[in-house]
Amino acid sequence: MKASEFHLYTTRETPADAEIASHQLMIRSGMIRKLTSGIYTWSPLGLRVLRKVENIVREEMDRAGYLEILMPAVQPAELWQESGRWDQFGAQLLKISDRAGRDFCFGPTHEEVMTDFVRNEIRSYKQLPIVFYQIQTKFRDEIRPRFGVMRAREFLMKDAYSFHIDEQSLDQTYWQMHEAYSRVFERAGLEFRPVKADSGAIGGSQSHEFHVLADSGEDVIAFSSGSEYASNIELAAVAAPAHQRPEPIQPMKQVDTPDAHTITELVEHHGVAIEQTIKTLIVKAAEDSGHAFVALLVRGDRELNGLKAQNHPMVASPLEFASEADIRSATGAGPGSLGPVGLEMPCIADQEVALMSDFAAGANADDKHWFGINWERDVKTPETADLRNAVDGDPSPDGQGTLQLARGIEVGHIFQLGTKYSESMNAVVLGEDGKSHVMPMGCYGIGVSRIVAAAIEQNHDEHGICWPLPLAPFELALLPMNAKKSHRVREFSDQLYAELREAGVDVLYDDRNLRPGVMFNDMELVGIPFRLVVGERGLDEGQLEFRARTATENESLPVDGIVAAVLERLGTRD
RNA sequence: CGGGGUGUAGCUCAGCCUGGUAGAGCGCUGCCUUCGGGAGGCAGAGGUCGGAGGUUCAAGUCCUCUCACCCCGACCA
């Protein structure tokens, strides 16, 4: 491709509304343009990358024997009413109506359409197992779209659905898919981890997420130093500490703390060790608990794990924090002055909290805290549960090694769905026994457009994007120096461009007659993995300069045999 | 949906408080010079100041309403 015939439009300025590197770089390199909130146009440059990802995904799905189909983006309400999700899915479901007033939605996912398709197509266990997939534009009306295509409302997703005669077959396909997913991310050249995940509202027995590791990731994953254990931090269990509760030393005393409404302020202004403080969080209680609210106690330096909390029988699910007004009427104090002493509601303490002594907590009166609190002596020892997020160095839940935490971007998620949809939508086949069987299902998603952003988060520097070769929009940039004046350089470059194309190299030939600095900066911003520079000086010596995007030094390559040398350096390609 | 903020040239923003005939940088067009890490000069094109209403002799600026976008809280590929 000649740059003069391509649409390259880069900008020096960082757009004001782009916060993270991938979003900034995608805008600056001109890969995407925002049409409206959470909805983007892919430019020719961006589309090249998107297609690379898409093709890797497609090839790996095909290799595994899965069958590609294409389902409608617009779906009738009836199907969603049949599964019960028309009302359940919530505001993320974009509902639309046609001229006759019939209801439709723009598909956020395709379980219903898929199940409908299969219940009409598949009649016999002999046709099972079967896996269909599609690569489709989805729409989810996110409350807060952000980070460009990372969390867009409209996005490109690969979704696959498997159908089985029994759970065992589902389990088998599930692990095949796990393998296929790993191949996808390996081929894309990304550093990733599959982790155990919460199956959430979708239910089912098994679920894994695939995360691209990046410091800017929104998810935290935990993996063991001593085993294969890896899970989303939501699921990482924390073992109860083994030590005994120390004997009380301090008397309990009330302290005026008008300057301390957060744990940090309490620590800074009153010299309390943060490990000796307790955070009291008031949440709504489960409906059948007989209470309106429940207090959750975690050590001051710990984070509440929302999933663990809402799974507790006393706690409402989904987790809902009490409003400040609710807190005030229930405790008589504001959220900055709460504690277990004298609290008129059930308390659930994290395991380690029950083993603390001489600790500080709010007094349930504004601007007052109790210091030197001890369980039993000053307040009843509460019920305990595992409520906090794991931290670096916690023992691994499987007993082998310790946990390390890393940040990740969720780019894939696989589920064993069971019969949730096949049952409500009556997707059955005749079994070997001549009877109807409801088909267990699996569903498997990959965020194709999100992978593009995730790859940039993982691979960029101060100059721009550093594409892994398999995702790069072009493999090689051919940069002539001062071609406007130098006929030699231009003619040589024209010729070399033709030869490289002939050899199958995906080359971007910058024939725009720009100054060298502009070309270098553009190619680095766009992230072309390799560049080849043609200049008068080099031609005099019979040499060209070759350089990898991530390298700091040029390599001199002789003009003779240049194409072969370049091919060798590009390495194995698809 | 709550809370906060911003809408002025293609982009990034100043001007608004204190009303008086629309600005800068980048980008774009033309010419000249320059040419190995985002050059310089000259000449240009480009804005119903998000929209509607109001106050005023006069509104980008003040008031009301409205729309859009962004940021902080509950979800997900």
XYZ file of C-alpha atoms (C1' of nucleotides) in Angstrom:
651
model
C 0.000 0.000 0.000
C 1.243 3.426 -0.892
C 0.703 5.946 1.875
C -0.347 8.532 -0.693
C -3.216 6.270 -1.709
C -4.122 5.241 1.809
C -6.040 7.247 4.359
C -3.501 8.049 7.060
C -4.597 10.831 9.293
C -2.637 11.195 12.480
C -2.771 13.980 15.023
C -0.253 15.290 17.459
C -2.772 16.442 19.996
C -4.336 14.094 22.458
C -8.109 14.326 22.474
C -9.449 15.680 25.734
C -11.910 12.877 26.371
C -9.473 9.997 25.961
C -8.115 8.847 29.287
C -6.274 5.635 28.689
C -3.367 4.952 26.351
C -5.228 2.724 23.920
C -8.037 5.209 23.466
C -5.630 8.105 22.976
C -3.465 6.181 20.549
C -6.388 4.855 18.552
C -7.671 8.388 18.088
C -4.256 9.887 17.428
C -3.306 7.233 14.902
C -6.681 7.671 13.264
C -7.859 4.092 13.762
C -11.250 5.091 15.076
C -13.495 8.128 15.132
C -16.317 8.640 17.534
C -19.741 9.106 16.024
C -21.537 9.490 19.332
C -21.165 8.204 22.871
C -19.851 4.637 22.780
C -20.220 4.301 18.998
C -17.229 4.438 16.654
C -16.318 4.365 12.991
C -13.304 2.215 12.110
C -11.044 3.905 9.592
C -9.180 1.875 6.944
C -6.214 1.712 9.303
C -8.236 0.550 12.301
C -10.248 -1.871 10.243
C -7.074 -3.606 9.094
C -6.284 -4.446 12.708
C -9.838 -5.403 13.539
C -9.859 -7.792 10.589
C -6.589 -9.361 11.712
C -8.112 -10.163 15.078
C -11.305 -11.354 13.486
C -9.452 -13.665 11.127
C -7.410 -15.252 13.873
C -10.571 -15.903 15.822
C -12.336 -17.286 12.762
C -9.466 -19.554 11.823
C -9.236 -21.015 15.298
C -12.976 -21.568 15.497
C -12.911 -23.266 12.111
C -9.918 -25.342 13.081
C -11.810 -26.629 16.102
C -14.641 -27.683 13.811
C -17.144 -25.011 14.814
C -19.560 -23.732 12.183
C -19.870 -20.083 11.325
C -23.314 -18.565 10.857
C -24.601 -15.012 10.895
C -27.614 -14.140 12.973
C -29.688 -10.978 12.767
C -28.656 -7.979 14.809
C -32.283 -6.961 15.198
C -34.399 -9.454 17.078
C -38.119 -9.720 17.811
C -39.353 -9.133 21.348
C -41.278 -12.425 21.351
C -38.107 -14.483 21.620
C -36.908 -12.455 24.545
C -40.263 -12.689 26.228
C -40.108 -16.438 25.802
C -36.805 -16.662 27.664
C -37.986 -14.117 30.193
C -35.135 -11.695 29.496
C -37.222 -8.977 27.800
C -37.918 -7.592 31.268
C -34.916 -9.052 33.087
C -32.084 -7.802 30.945
C -32.545 -4.250 32.081
C -31.737 -0.908 30.570
C -28.778 -2.298 28.656
C -31.233 -3.821 26.201
C -31.825 -1.358 23.389
C -35.484 -1.702 22.517
C -36.822 -0.433 19.224
C -40.095 -0.694 17.388
C -41.028 -0.918 13.760
C -43.602 1.106 11.851
C -46.387 -1.145 13.013
C -45.373 -0.684 16.631
C -44.004 -4.198 17.008
C -41.204 -4.468 19.572
C -37.662 -5.438 18.697
C -34.282 -5.145 20.313
C -30.819 -4.672 18.932
C -29.121 -7.880 20.011
C -26.774 -7.545 23.002
C -26.184 -11.329 22.787
C -27.764 -14.152 20.852
C -28.811 -17.009 23.135
C -32.458 -16.626 22.177
C -31.982 -16.462 18.433
C -29.475 -19.282 18.604
C -31.691 -21.518 20.698
C -34.586 -20.827 18.381
C -32.444 -21.699 15.385
C -31.235 -24.940 16.882
C -34.585 -26.131 18.174
C -35.830 -25.931 14.608
C -32.738 -27.394 12.960
C -31.582 -30.115 15.302
C -33.806 -33.103 15.905
C -31.581 -35.991 16.864
C -28.809 -36.746 19.297
C -26.906 -37.964 16.238
C -26.441 -34.344 15.184
C -24.835 -33.528 18.512
C -22.661 -32.095 19.786
C -22.684 -29.083 17.557
C -21.163 -25.640 17.894
C -22.241 -22.571 15.924
C -20.484 -19.260 16.083
C -20.765 -15.830 14.543
C -18.802 -12.605 14.445
C -21.370 -9.890 14.842
C -21.957 -6.340 15.926
C -23.682 -6.203 19.296
C -25.242 -3.348 21.134
C -25.402 -2.945 24.883
C -26.671 0.337 26.169
C -23.979 0.679 28.825
C -24.749 3.156 31.564
C -21.340 4.653 31.116
C -19.445 3.863 27.961
C -15.776 4.785 28.259
C -12.249 4.167 27.110
C -13.102 4.182 23.411
C -13.774 0.741 21.983
C -12.684 -0.844 25.267
C -16.142 -0.376 26.703
C -18.246 0.755 23.804
C -21.976 0.412 23.409
C -21.670 -0.969 19.904
C -18.899 -3.519 19.604
C -17.774 -6.500 17.583
C -18.014 -9.835 19.287
C -17.472 -13.452 18.410
C -20.095 -15.522 20.148
C -20.370 -19.284 20.001
C -23.021 -21.637 21.336
C -22.730 -25.358 21.845
C -25.512 -27.918 22.153
C -25.232 -31.350 23.722
C -27.035 -34.503 24.604
C -25.661 -34.477 28.152
C -23.511 -32.576 30.605
C -20.495 -34.727 29.958
C -20.454 -33.749 26.300
C -20.854 -30.112 27.301
C -17.888 -30.385 29.634
C -15.769 -31.884 26.875
C -16.602 -29.140 24.378
C -16.107 -26.535 27.075
C -12.501 -27.565 27.577
C -11.925 -27.775 23.829
C -13.145 -24.232 23.583
C -10.842 -23.281 26.444
C -8.003 -24.662 24.355
C -9.165 -22.871 21.190
C -9.345 -19.584 23.093
C -5.827 -20.034 24.375
C -4.654 -20.578 20.807
C -6.392 -17.377 19.680
C -4.636 -15.213 22.245
C -1.314 -16.931 21.752
C -1.500 -16.391 18.018
C -2.416 -12.764 18.523
C 0.855 -12.385 20.383
C -0.757 -11.283 23.629
C 0.197 -12.063 27.185
C -2.944 -13.481 28.734
C -4.310 -15.673 31.532
C -7.417 -17.815 31.714
C -8.927 -17.537 35.175
C -11.843 -19.072 36.996
C -14.735 -16.684 36.982
C -18.104 -16.066 38.510
C -20.829 -17.375 36.278
C -23.014 -14.584 37.607
C -26.633 -14.226 36.671
C -26.159 -16.540 33.702
C -25.619 -19.465 36.033
C -23.985 -22.757 35.221
C -21.300 -24.853 36.757
C -18.122 -23.719 35.033
C -16.929 -20.401 33.831
C -13.583 -18.979 32.826
C -12.528 -15.535 31.760
C -9.569 -14.812 29.504
C -7.652 -11.713 30.487
C -5.045 -9.775 28.581
C -2.584 -8.615 31.224
C -2.192 -4.840 31.391
C -1.639 -2.456 34.278
C -4.565 -0.378 33.152
C -6.952 -3.347 33.250
C -10.193 -2.883 35.122
C -10.203 -6.405 36.544
C -7.908 -7.884 39.124
C -6.912 -11.501 38.792
C -5.128 -13.679 41.305
C -2.793 -16.507 40.515
C -0.750 -18.835 42.643
C 3.022 -18.954 42.754
C 2.890 -22.652 43.543
C 0.197 -24.136 41.321
C -1.998 -23.617 38.286
C -4.615 -21.856 40.397
C -5.844 -18.647 38.755
C -9.077 -16.818 39.297
C -10.771 -13.495 39.175
C -10.226 -11.781 42.505
C -13.995 -11.887 42.966
C -13.711 -15.635 43.482
C -10.361 -15.925 45.240
C -11.151 -17.308 48.670
C -9.201 -16.028 51.645
C -8.402 -18.539 54.371
C -9.066 -17.647 58.004
C -5.871 -16.595 59.771
C -4.356 -19.351 61.879
C -3.298 -17.246 64.856
C -5.183 -16.762 68.109
C -6.744 -13.487 69.101
C -4.278 -11.536 71.285
C -5.343 -10.733 74.837
C -6.749 -7.227 75.382
C -4.220 -4.724 76.648
C -5.908 -1.371 76.259
C -9.027 -0.111 77.956
C -11.796 1.037 75.642
C -12.079 4.814 75.497
C -14.069 7.259 73.436
C -12.148 9.892 71.492
C -13.340 13.055 69.776
C -12.494 12.730 66.104
C -14.082 15.611 64.229
C -11.171 15.467 61.781
C -11.523 11.785 60.961
C -14.293 10.560 58.710
C -12.236 8.144 56.685
C -9.843 5.425 57.737
C -6.958 7.391 56.240
C -7.792 10.451 58.337
C -8.154 8.349 61.449
C -4.710 6.868 60.851
C -3.059 10.183 59.991
C -4.572 12.346 62.698
C -4.713 9.935 65.607
C -1.674 7.741 65.149
C -3.607 4.500 64.939
C -2.075 1.681 62.905
C -4.313 0.963 59.935
C -4.231 -2.733 60.831
C -5.902 -1.768 64.123
C -8.898 -0.112 62.493
C -12.201 -1.456 61.333
C -14.303 -0.241 58.431
C -18.041 -0.602 58.918
C -20.131 -0.818 55.758
C -23.906 -0.772 55.938
C -25.679 -2.706 53.189
C -29.241 -3.745 52.549
C -30.181 -7.057 54.140
C -31.694 -9.995 52.318
C -35.484 -9.777 52.165
C -36.046 -12.925 54.215
C -33.486 -11.990 56.880
C -35.962 -10.090 59.030
C -33.734 -7.015 59.031
C -33.495 -3.913 56.882
C -29.723 -3.553 57.022
C -26.611 -5.507 57.834
C -23.224 -4.160 58.868
C -20.146 -5.631 57.228
C -16.835 -5.258 59.056
C -13.482 -5.386 57.319
C -10.049 -4.279 58.467
C -9.326 -0.662 57.596
C -6.781 -1.473 54.910
C -8.890 -4.179 53.212
C -11.346 -3.991 50.345
C -14.802 -5.449 50.596
C -15.403 -8.171 48.027
C -18.874 -7.405 46.716
C -19.485 -10.854 45.304
C -18.588 -12.614 48.543
C -20.791 -10.163 50.445
C -23.845 -10.604 48.285
C -23.511 -14.373 48.407
C -23.944 -14.253 52.182
C -27.489 -15.324 53.116
C -28.035 -12.244 55.293
C -27.109 -9.816 52.511
C -29.298 -8.615 49.670
C -28.307 -9.774 46.240
C -27.355 -7.828 44.224
C -25.338 -5.961 46.812
C -26.745 -2.560 47.605
C -25.181 -0.022 49.919
C -27.409 1.890 52.314
C -27.856 5.545 51.482
C -26.467 8.148 53.822
C -30.012 8.971 54.993
C -30.692 5.293 55.711
C -27.457 5.034 57.654
C -28.285 8.082 59.703
C -31.737 6.903 60.668
C -30.502 3.387 61.473
C -27.424 4.346 63.501
C -27.795 7.974 64.462
C -24.482 8.801 62.839
C -23.050 9.484 59.411
C -21.019 6.995 57.381
C -17.711 8.340 58.728
C -18.355 7.429 62.343
C -19.676 3.860 62.342
C -18.551 0.875 64.332
C -19.745 -2.354 65.922
C -20.039 -1.047 69.497
C -23.689 -0.387 70.245
C -24.789 -0.947 66.661
C -28.432 -1.960 66.405
C -28.240 -4.340 63.487
C -26.679 -7.693 62.673
C -22.932 -7.565 62.090
C -20.919 -9.848 59.875
C -17.171 -9.569 60.309
C -14.460 -10.651 57.967
C -12.571 -13.599 59.412
C -9.493 -11.645 60.424
C -11.564 -8.920 62.062
C -12.780 -11.374 64.691
C -9.140 -12.018 65.622
C -8.281 -8.365 66.187
C -7.738 -6.830 69.610
C -7.457 -3.258 70.880
C -8.835 -1.867 67.643
C -10.442 1.446 66.709
C -13.818 1.993 65.091
C -16.547 4.605 64.905
C -18.778 5.147 67.923
C -22.028 5.515 65.964
C -22.069 9.139 67.032
C -20.845 11.895 64.747
C -17.208 12.876 65.274
C -16.526 10.153 67.824
C -14.569 6.901 67.697
C -13.883 4.170 70.214
C -10.234 3.188 70.615
C -9.034 -0.019 72.302
C -12.118 -2.054 71.468
C -12.004 -5.760 72.252
C -14.411 -8.493 71.282
C -16.430 -10.152 74.101
C -15.220 -7.649 76.691
C -16.723 -4.597 74.923
C -18.966 -5.993 72.249
C -20.275 -9.406 71.302
C -18.046 -11.334 68.894
C -19.881 -11.196 65.582
C -20.571 -13.873 63.050
C -17.652 -14.183 60.632
C -17.327 -14.796 56.924
C -14.784 -14.390 54.148
C -15.649 -10.873 52.993
C -12.479 -9.241 51.754
C -10.540 -9.233 48.517
C -7.395 -11.295 48.491
C -4.136 -9.343 48.480
C -0.645 -10.085 47.241
C 0.937 -12.740 49.411
C -2.259 -14.330 50.758
C -2.037 -18.125 50.756
C -3.446 -19.684 47.594
C -6.911 -21.172 48.196
C -5.697 -24.546 46.957
C -3.065 -24.597 49.674
C -0.117 -24.429 47.295
C 1.962 -21.290 47.182
C 0.840 -17.720 47.662
C -1.313 -15.477 45.550
C -0.039 -12.786 43.266
C -2.347 -10.165 41.846
C -2.282 -8.694 38.374
C -4.528 -6.441 36.395
C -6.259 -7.719 33.334
C -8.668 -6.797 30.582
C -11.415 -9.339 30.060
C -11.400 -10.279 26.392
C -13.067 -13.666 26.536
C -15.568 -15.475 28.702
C -16.792 -19.040 28.449
C -19.746 -20.560 30.306
C -21.395 -23.866 30.779
C -24.957 -22.644 30.623
C -26.757 -25.898 31.268
C -30.396 -25.896 30.267
C -31.424 -22.393 31.244
C -32.395 -21.378 27.710
C -33.051 -24.754 26.159
C -35.576 -25.444 28.906
C -37.455 -22.161 28.785
C -37.447 -22.263 24.996
C -38.041 -25.970 24.684
C -34.954 -26.905 22.699
C -35.061 -30.688 22.763
C -33.759 -33.607 20.730
C -34.635 -37.249 20.576
C -32.057 -39.334 22.399
C -30.845 -42.849 21.796
C -33.545 -43.956 24.182
C -36.261 -42.539 21.919
C -37.187 -39.857 24.451
C -36.944 -36.081 24.347
C -33.926 -34.535 26.015
C -33.434 -30.901 26.845
C -30.052 -29.940 25.411
C -27.426 -28.569 27.784
C -25.746 -25.528 26.260
C -22.501 -23.672 26.473
C -21.850 -20.115 25.393
C -18.518 -18.554 24.601
C -17.683 -14.938 23.849
C -14.664 -13.056 22.585
C -14.624 -9.265 22.465
C -13.061 -8.765 19.045
C -13.012 -4.972 19.075
C -11.949 -4.954 22.712
C -8.935 -7.106 21.860
C -7.670 -4.322 19.601
C -7.710 -1.866 22.507
C -6.329 -4.431 24.946
C -3.436 -5.215 22.622
C -2.504 -1.532 22.612
C -2.771 -1.277 26.379
C -0.288 -4.113 26.593
C 1.964 -2.948 23.736
C 2.774 0.737 23.554
C 5.479 3.205 24.508
C 5.892 6.975 24.598
C 6.027 7.126 20.797
C 2.899 5.149 20.088
C 1.616 1.676 19.445
C 3.932 -1.358 19.230
C 1.764 -3.919 17.465
C 2.470 -7.587 17.844
C 3.210 -8.678 14.276
C 0.048 -10.785 13.881
C -2.192 -7.776 14.603
C -0.265 -5.019 12.868
C -2.059 -3.055 10.142
C 1.119 -3.344 8.054
C 4.204 -5.429 8.683
C 6.822 -3.117 7.280
C 7.164 0.596 6.635
C 9.296 1.532 3.643
C 10.606 5.044 4.168
C 12.478 6.895 1.410
C 14.547 9.865 2.590
C 14.186 13.008 0.519
C 12.655 11.174 -2.394
C 11.320 14.432 -3.768
C 14.803 15.551 -4.675
C 16.645 12.300 -5.044
C 15.623 10.388 -8.127
C 17.939 7.592 -7.072
C 16.176 7.166 -3.769
C 12.751 7.336 -5.354
C 13.481 4.966 -8.148
C 15.185 2.503 -5.869
C 12.299 2.681 -3.385
C 9.663 2.276 -6.078
C 11.471 -0.797 -7.304
C 11.959 -2.228 -3.819
C 8.306 -1.617 -3.005
C 7.297 -3.680 -6.027
C 9.672 -6.473 -5.039
C 8.501 -6.563 -1.449
C 4.884 -6.757 -2.546
C 5.803 -9.473 -4.974
C 7.355 -11.379 -2.079
C 4.103 -11.071 -0.129
C 5.253 -8.506 2.427
C 2.442 -6.340 3.749
C 4.321 -3.094 3.276
C 3.304 0.518 3.721
C 5.366 2.629 1.321
C 5.500 6.207 2.542
C 5.650 8.042 -0.768
C 4.109 11.210 0.650
C 7.284 13.275 0.241
C 7.243 14.284 3.864
C 10.140 15.273 6.014
C 11.869 12.309 7.633
C 10.872 13.257 11.162
C 7.225 13.313 10.237
C 7.431 9.893 8.614
C 9.283 8.341 11.535
C 6.833 9.742 14.012
C 3.818 8.638 12.011
C 5.086 5.098 11.586
C 5.941 4.835 15.271
C 2.584 6.241 16.327
C 0.752 3.834 14.045
C 2.967 1.046 15.350
C 4.282 -0.661 12.212
C 6.508 -3.444 13.616
C 9.449 -2.942 11.217
C 10.804 -0.161 9.072
C 13.231 -0.008 6.209
C 14.878 3.319 5.421
C 16.251 4.183 1.975
C 18.620 7.162 1.855
C 21.303 8.627 -0.397
C 23.977 7.869 2.184
C 22.979 4.264 2.456
C 22.713 3.761 -1.269
C 26.266 5.056 -1.675
C 27.407 2.314 0.677
C 25.025 -0.289 -0.696
C 23.222 -0.441 2.644
C 19.682 0.059 3.923
C 18.629 0.639 7.515
C 16.314 -1.863 9.131
C 14.787 -1.481 12.544
C 12.154 -3.143 14.669
C 9.608 -0.826 16.278
C 10.750 -1.834 19.741
C 14.476 -1.767 18.972
C 16.736 1.180 19.723
C 19.432 0.490 17.143
C 19.397 0.333 13.368
C 20.635 -2.720 11.567
C 22.439 -2.223 8.262
C 21.326 -4.589 5.544
C 23.129 -4.887 2.185
C 21.099 -3.860 -0.823
C 21.927 -7.166 -2.419
C 19.443 -9.765 -1.235
C 17.450 -7.194 0.708
C 14.080 -8.827 0.133
C 15.256 -12.177 1.453
C 16.864 -10.514 4.461
C 13.639 -8.665 5.260
C 11.578 -11.822 4.901
C 13.902 -13.581 7.277
C 13.478 -10.846 9.879
C 9.715 -10.781 9.582
C 9.924 -14.415 10.587
C 7.132 -16.903 10.289
C 3.951 -15.286 9.222
C 0.470 -16.515 8.501
C -30.436 7.112 37.133
C -27.993 10.471 41.020
C -23.607 14.050 41.704
C -19.939 17.288 39.062
C -18.183 19.559 34.473
C -17.826 21.119 29.250
C -20.090 22.802 24.490
C -16.434 28.951 20.461
C -12.628 27.149 13.171
C -11.272 20.146 11.140
C -8.378 19.330 16.271
C -6.625 21.425 21.258
C -8.260 25.679 23.605
C -8.425 31.316 25.061
C -12.321 35.064 25.186
C -17.523 34.882 29.394
C -16.411 37.021 35.887
C -16.802 43.095 34.317
C -22.047 42.858 27.514
C -19.584 47.001 22.712
C -18.677 44.150 15.433
C -14.575 36.467 16.558
C -9.013 34.934 18.633
C -4.301 31.603 19.209
C -1.611 27.063 18.240
C -1.909 22.755 15.305
C -4.122 21.051 10.745
C -5.790 22.505 5.591
C -4.849 25.380 0.299
C -1.108 28.137 -2.867
C 3.975 30.007 -3.722
C 9.197 30.296 -2.122
C 13.142 28.419 0.888
C 14.341 23.978 3.735
C 15.015 18.417 3.745
C 17.808 11.900 8.413
C 13.447 12.788 14.090
C 6.751 16.545 13.937
C 11.129 23.211 9.458
C 10.645 28.663 8.101
C 8.502 32.864 5.353
C 4.513 35.054 2.599
C -0.522 34.751 1.021
C -5.243 32.354 1.935
C -9.764 29.261 3.023
C -12.517 28.087 7.262
C -16.941 29.810 12.891
C -25.613 31.331 12.291
C -19.966 30.860 19.379
C -24.667 23.274 20.645
C -30.153 24.739 20.088
C -34.597 27.699 21.540
C -36.496 31.660 24.179
C -35.679 36.053 27.200
C -33.159 40.756 29.282
C -30.653 44.907 26.681
C -29.672 50.330 22.240
C -26.243 46.056 21.904
C -25.392 38.953 23.970
C -20.025 34.216 22.630
C -20.444 36.961 27.411
C -26.299 37.871 31.689
C -31.160 34.834 32.701
C -34.551 30.507 31.617
C -35.394 26.078 29.150
C -33.434 22.238 26.154
C -29.957 18.914 23.668
C -25.259 16.632 23.345
C -20.730 15.112 25.271
C -17.228 14.118 29.375
C -15.926 12.762 34.568
C -17.231 10.134 39.653
C -20.802 5.890 41.640
C -24.290 0.101 40.180
C -22.596 -4.073 34.723
C -19.722 -6.663 30.901
C -16.722 -9.094 25.578
